[in-house]
Tab-separated table of C-alpha atoms in Angstrom:
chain	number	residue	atom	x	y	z
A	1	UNK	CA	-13.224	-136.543	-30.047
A	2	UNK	CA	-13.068	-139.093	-32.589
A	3	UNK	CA	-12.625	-137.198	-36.234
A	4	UNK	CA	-13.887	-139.341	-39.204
A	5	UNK	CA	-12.663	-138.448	-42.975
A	6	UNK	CA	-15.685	-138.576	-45.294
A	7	UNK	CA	-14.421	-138.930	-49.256
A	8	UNK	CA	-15.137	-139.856	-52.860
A	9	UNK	CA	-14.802	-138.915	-56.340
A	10	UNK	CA	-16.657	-136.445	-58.379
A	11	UNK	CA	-20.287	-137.721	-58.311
A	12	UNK	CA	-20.183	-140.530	-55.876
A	13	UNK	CA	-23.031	-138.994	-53.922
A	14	UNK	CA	-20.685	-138.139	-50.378
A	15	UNK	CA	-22.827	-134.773	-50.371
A	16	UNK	CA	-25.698	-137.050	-50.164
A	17	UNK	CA	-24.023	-139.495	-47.456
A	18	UNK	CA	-22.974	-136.386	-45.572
A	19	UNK	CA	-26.764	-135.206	-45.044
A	20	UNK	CA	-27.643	-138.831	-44.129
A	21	UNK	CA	-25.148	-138.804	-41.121
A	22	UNK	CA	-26.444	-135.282	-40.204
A	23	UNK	CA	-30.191	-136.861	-39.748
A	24	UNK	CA	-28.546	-139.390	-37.310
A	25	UNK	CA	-27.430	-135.877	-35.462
A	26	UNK	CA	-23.885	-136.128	-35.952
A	27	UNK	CA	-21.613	-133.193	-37.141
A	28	UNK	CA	-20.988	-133.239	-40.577
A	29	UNK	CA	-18.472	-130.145	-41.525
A	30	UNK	CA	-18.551	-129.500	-45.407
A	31	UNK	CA	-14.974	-128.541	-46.289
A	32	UNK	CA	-16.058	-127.089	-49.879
A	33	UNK	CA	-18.485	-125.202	-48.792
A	34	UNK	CA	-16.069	-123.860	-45.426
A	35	UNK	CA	-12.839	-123.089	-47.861
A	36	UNK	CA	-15.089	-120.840	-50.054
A	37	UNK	CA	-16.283	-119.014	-46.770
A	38	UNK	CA	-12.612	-118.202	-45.769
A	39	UNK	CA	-11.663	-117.555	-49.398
A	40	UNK	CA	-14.340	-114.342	-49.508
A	41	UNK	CA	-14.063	-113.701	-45.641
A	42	UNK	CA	-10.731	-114.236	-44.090
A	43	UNK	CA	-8.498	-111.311	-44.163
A	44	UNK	CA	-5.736	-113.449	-43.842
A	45	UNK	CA	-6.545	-115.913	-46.813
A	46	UNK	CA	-7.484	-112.882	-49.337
A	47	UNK	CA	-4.500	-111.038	-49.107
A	48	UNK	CA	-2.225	-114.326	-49.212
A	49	UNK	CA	-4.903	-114.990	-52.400
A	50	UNK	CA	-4.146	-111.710	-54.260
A	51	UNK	CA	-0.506	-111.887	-53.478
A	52	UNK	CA	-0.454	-115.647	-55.297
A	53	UNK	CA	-2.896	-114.692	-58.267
A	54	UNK	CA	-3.100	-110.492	-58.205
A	55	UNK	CA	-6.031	-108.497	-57.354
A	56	UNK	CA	-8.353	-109.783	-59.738
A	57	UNK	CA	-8.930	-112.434	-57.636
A	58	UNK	CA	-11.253	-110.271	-56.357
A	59	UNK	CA	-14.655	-108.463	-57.510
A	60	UNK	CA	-15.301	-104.827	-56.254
A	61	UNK	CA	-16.970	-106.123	-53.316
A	62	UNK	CA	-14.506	-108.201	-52.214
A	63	UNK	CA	-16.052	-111.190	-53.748
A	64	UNK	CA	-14.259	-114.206	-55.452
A	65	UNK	CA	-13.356	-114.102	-59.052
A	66	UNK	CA	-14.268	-118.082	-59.390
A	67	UNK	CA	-13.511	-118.081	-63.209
A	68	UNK	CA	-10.786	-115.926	-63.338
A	69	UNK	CA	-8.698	-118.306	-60.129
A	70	UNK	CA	-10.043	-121.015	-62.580
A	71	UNK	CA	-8.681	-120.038	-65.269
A	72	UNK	CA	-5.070	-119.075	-63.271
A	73	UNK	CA	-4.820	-122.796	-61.741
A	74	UNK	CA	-6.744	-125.108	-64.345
A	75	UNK	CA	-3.619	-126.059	-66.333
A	76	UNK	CA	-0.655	-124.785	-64.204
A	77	UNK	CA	-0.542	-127.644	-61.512
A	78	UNK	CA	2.232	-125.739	-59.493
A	79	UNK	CA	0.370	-122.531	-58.635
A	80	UNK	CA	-2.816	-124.812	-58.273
A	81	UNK	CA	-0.474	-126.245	-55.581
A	82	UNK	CA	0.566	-122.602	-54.014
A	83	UNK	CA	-2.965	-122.086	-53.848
A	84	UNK	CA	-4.380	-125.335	-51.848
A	85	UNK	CA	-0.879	-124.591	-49.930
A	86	UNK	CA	-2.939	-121.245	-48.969
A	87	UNK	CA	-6.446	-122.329	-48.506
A	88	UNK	CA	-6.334	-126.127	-47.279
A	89	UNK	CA	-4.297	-125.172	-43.695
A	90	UNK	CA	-6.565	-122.640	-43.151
A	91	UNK	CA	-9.650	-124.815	-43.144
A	92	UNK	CA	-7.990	-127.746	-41.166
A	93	UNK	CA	-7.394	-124.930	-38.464
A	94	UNK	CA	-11.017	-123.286	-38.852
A	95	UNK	CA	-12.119	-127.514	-38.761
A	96	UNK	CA	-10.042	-128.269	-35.613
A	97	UNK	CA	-11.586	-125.191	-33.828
A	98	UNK	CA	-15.436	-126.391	-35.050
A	99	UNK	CA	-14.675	-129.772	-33.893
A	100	UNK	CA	-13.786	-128.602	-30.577
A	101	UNK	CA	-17.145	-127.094	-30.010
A	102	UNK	CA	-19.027	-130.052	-31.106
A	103	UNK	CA	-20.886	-132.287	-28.152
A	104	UNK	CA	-20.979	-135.633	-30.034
A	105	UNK	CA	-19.060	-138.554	-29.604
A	106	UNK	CA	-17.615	-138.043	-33.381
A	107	UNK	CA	-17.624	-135.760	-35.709
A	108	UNK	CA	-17.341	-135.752	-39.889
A	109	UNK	CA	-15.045	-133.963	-42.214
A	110	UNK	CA	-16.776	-134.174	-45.535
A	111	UNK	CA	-13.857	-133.350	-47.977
A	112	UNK	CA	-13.143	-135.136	-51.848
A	113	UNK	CA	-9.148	-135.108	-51.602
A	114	UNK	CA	-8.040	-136.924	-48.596
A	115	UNK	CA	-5.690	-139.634	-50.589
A	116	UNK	CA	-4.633	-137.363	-53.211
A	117	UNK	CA	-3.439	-135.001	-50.549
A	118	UNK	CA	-1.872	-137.550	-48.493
A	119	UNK	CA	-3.951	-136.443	-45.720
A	120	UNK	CA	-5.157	-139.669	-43.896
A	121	UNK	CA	-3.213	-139.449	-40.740
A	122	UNK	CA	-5.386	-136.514	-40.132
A	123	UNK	CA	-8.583	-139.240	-39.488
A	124	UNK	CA	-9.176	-141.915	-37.000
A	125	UNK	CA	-11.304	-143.457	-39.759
A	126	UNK	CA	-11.649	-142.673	-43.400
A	127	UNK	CA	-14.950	-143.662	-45.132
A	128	UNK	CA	-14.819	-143.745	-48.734
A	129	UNK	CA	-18.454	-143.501	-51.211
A	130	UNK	CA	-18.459	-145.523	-54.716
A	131	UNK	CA	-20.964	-145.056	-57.575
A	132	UNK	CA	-20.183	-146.865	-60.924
A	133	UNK	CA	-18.438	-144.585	-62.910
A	134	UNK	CA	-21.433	-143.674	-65.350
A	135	UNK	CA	-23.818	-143.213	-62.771
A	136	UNK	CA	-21.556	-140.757	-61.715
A	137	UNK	CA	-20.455	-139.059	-64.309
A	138	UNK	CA	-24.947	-138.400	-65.405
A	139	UNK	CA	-25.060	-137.037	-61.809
A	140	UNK	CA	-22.243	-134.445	-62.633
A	141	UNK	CA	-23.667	-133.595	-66.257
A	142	UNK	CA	-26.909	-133.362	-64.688
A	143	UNK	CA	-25.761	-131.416	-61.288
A	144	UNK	CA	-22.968	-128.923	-63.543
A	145	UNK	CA	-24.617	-128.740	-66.521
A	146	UNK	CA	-21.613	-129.889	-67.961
A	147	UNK	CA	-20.499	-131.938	-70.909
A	148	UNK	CA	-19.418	-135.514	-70.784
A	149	UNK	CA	-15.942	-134.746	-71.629
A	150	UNK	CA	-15.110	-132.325	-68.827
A	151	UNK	CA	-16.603	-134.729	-66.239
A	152	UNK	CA	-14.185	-137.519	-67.640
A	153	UNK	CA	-11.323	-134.755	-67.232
A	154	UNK	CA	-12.209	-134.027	-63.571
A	155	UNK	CA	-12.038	-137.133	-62.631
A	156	UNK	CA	-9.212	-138.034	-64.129
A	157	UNK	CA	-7.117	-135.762	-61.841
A	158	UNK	CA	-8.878	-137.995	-59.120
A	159	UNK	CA	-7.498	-141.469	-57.949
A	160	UNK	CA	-9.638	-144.014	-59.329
A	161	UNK	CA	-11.827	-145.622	-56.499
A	162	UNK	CA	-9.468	-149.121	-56.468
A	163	UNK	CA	-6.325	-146.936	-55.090
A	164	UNK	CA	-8.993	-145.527	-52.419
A	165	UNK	CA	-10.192	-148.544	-51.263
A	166	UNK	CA	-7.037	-150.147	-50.245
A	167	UNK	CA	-6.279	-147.292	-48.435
A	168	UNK	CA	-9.900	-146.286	-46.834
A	169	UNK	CA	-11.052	-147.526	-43.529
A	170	UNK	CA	-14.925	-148.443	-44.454
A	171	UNK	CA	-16.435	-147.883	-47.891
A	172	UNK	CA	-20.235	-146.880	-49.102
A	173	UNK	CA	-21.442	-148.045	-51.903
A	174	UNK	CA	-23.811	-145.137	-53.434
A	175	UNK	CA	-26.552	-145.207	-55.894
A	176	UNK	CA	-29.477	-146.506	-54.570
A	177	UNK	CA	-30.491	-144.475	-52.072
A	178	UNK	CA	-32.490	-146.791	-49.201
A	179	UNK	CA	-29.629	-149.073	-48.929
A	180	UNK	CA	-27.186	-146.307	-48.912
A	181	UNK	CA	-29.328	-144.641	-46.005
A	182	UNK	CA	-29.108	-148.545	-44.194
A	183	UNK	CA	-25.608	-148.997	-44.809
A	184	UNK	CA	-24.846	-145.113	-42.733
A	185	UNK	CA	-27.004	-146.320	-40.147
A	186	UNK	CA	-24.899	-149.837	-39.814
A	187	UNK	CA	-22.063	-147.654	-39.990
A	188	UNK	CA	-23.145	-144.985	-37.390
A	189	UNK	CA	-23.610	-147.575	-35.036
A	190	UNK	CA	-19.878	-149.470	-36.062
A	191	UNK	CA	-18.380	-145.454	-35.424
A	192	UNK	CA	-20.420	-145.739	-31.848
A	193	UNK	CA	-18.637	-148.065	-30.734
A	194	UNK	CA	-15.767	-147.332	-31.662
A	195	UNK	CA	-15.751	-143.818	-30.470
A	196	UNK	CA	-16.337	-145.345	-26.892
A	197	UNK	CA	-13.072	-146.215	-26.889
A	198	UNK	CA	-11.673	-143.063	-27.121
């Protein structure tokens, strides 16, 4: 099984790629939306969660306190750390076991911090999605209902897309969407092939 990385910064649209290789029928496992599954539903992950951050982590329904982890990680990088160190194993386990049970000849990890967390040996291939950076900072404000200034902030704690494309093994260009949607379909065919070899 051939395991392809799909990444980019805040706004580049890789939500959008993602659904684009899931109408070509491949596997596309969201890694966002998978860590906040096993943040509210693994046993294992809660307790190691309210032994990192307290009890408050938690609602009276067992439910995640979003703003109050927020609020505990935003500026202290170290427990921010303790707390990936928690949740992103978990999810490369619960991803490994998914994978398995996939019939395709690849499958894709949609997930925004591959390079930042120094994860590419994980990947056979690594696709990377660009937008110019106003583009996608309007597509944040727009999406978060945020202000300009916090999007700028977010990504700055993001490598800028130059670092990521020396390192990345194809890249997507992403904001307009019909060549986008060509360029996956070039690339699904390119990922083909290469998967044959496997």
């Amino acid at each position: 099984m051939m395991i392809v990385g799909l990444t980019g910064g805040i706004g580049s649209g890789k939500s959008t790629v993602a659904k684009m290789f899931k109408e070509l029928d491949v596997p596309v496992y969201n890694s966002d939306k998978e860590a906040k599954l096993l943040m509210e539903n693994s046993e294992e992950v809660k307790s190691a969660i309210i032994n990192l951050l307290g009890s408050e982590s938690y609602g009276d329904e067992g439910s995640l306190n979003r703003p109050y982890i927020a609020n505990k990680v935003f500026n202290d990088p170290e427990l921010l750390d303790k707390l990936n160190g928690i949740v992103h194993p978990a999810v490369r386990d619960h991803f490994l076991k998914w994978a398995q049970n996939q019939n395709s000849p690849y499958v894709v990890q949609e997930t925004a911090l591959i390079f930042e967390n120094e994860a590419e040996d994980k990947y056979d291939y690594i696709i990377l999605v660009t937008a110019p950076a106003e583009i996608r900072v309007q597509r944040v404000m727009d999406r978060d209902r945020v202000a300009k200034q916090a999007v700028v902030d977010r990504m700055k704690n993001q490598l800028d897309d130059d670092q990521k494309l020396e390192l990345a093994d194809f890249s997507l260009k992403n904001f307009e969407l019909d060549k986008t949607k060509r360029k996956v379909k070039e690339l699904h065919l390119k990922l083909l092939a290469l998967a044959s070899k496997f």
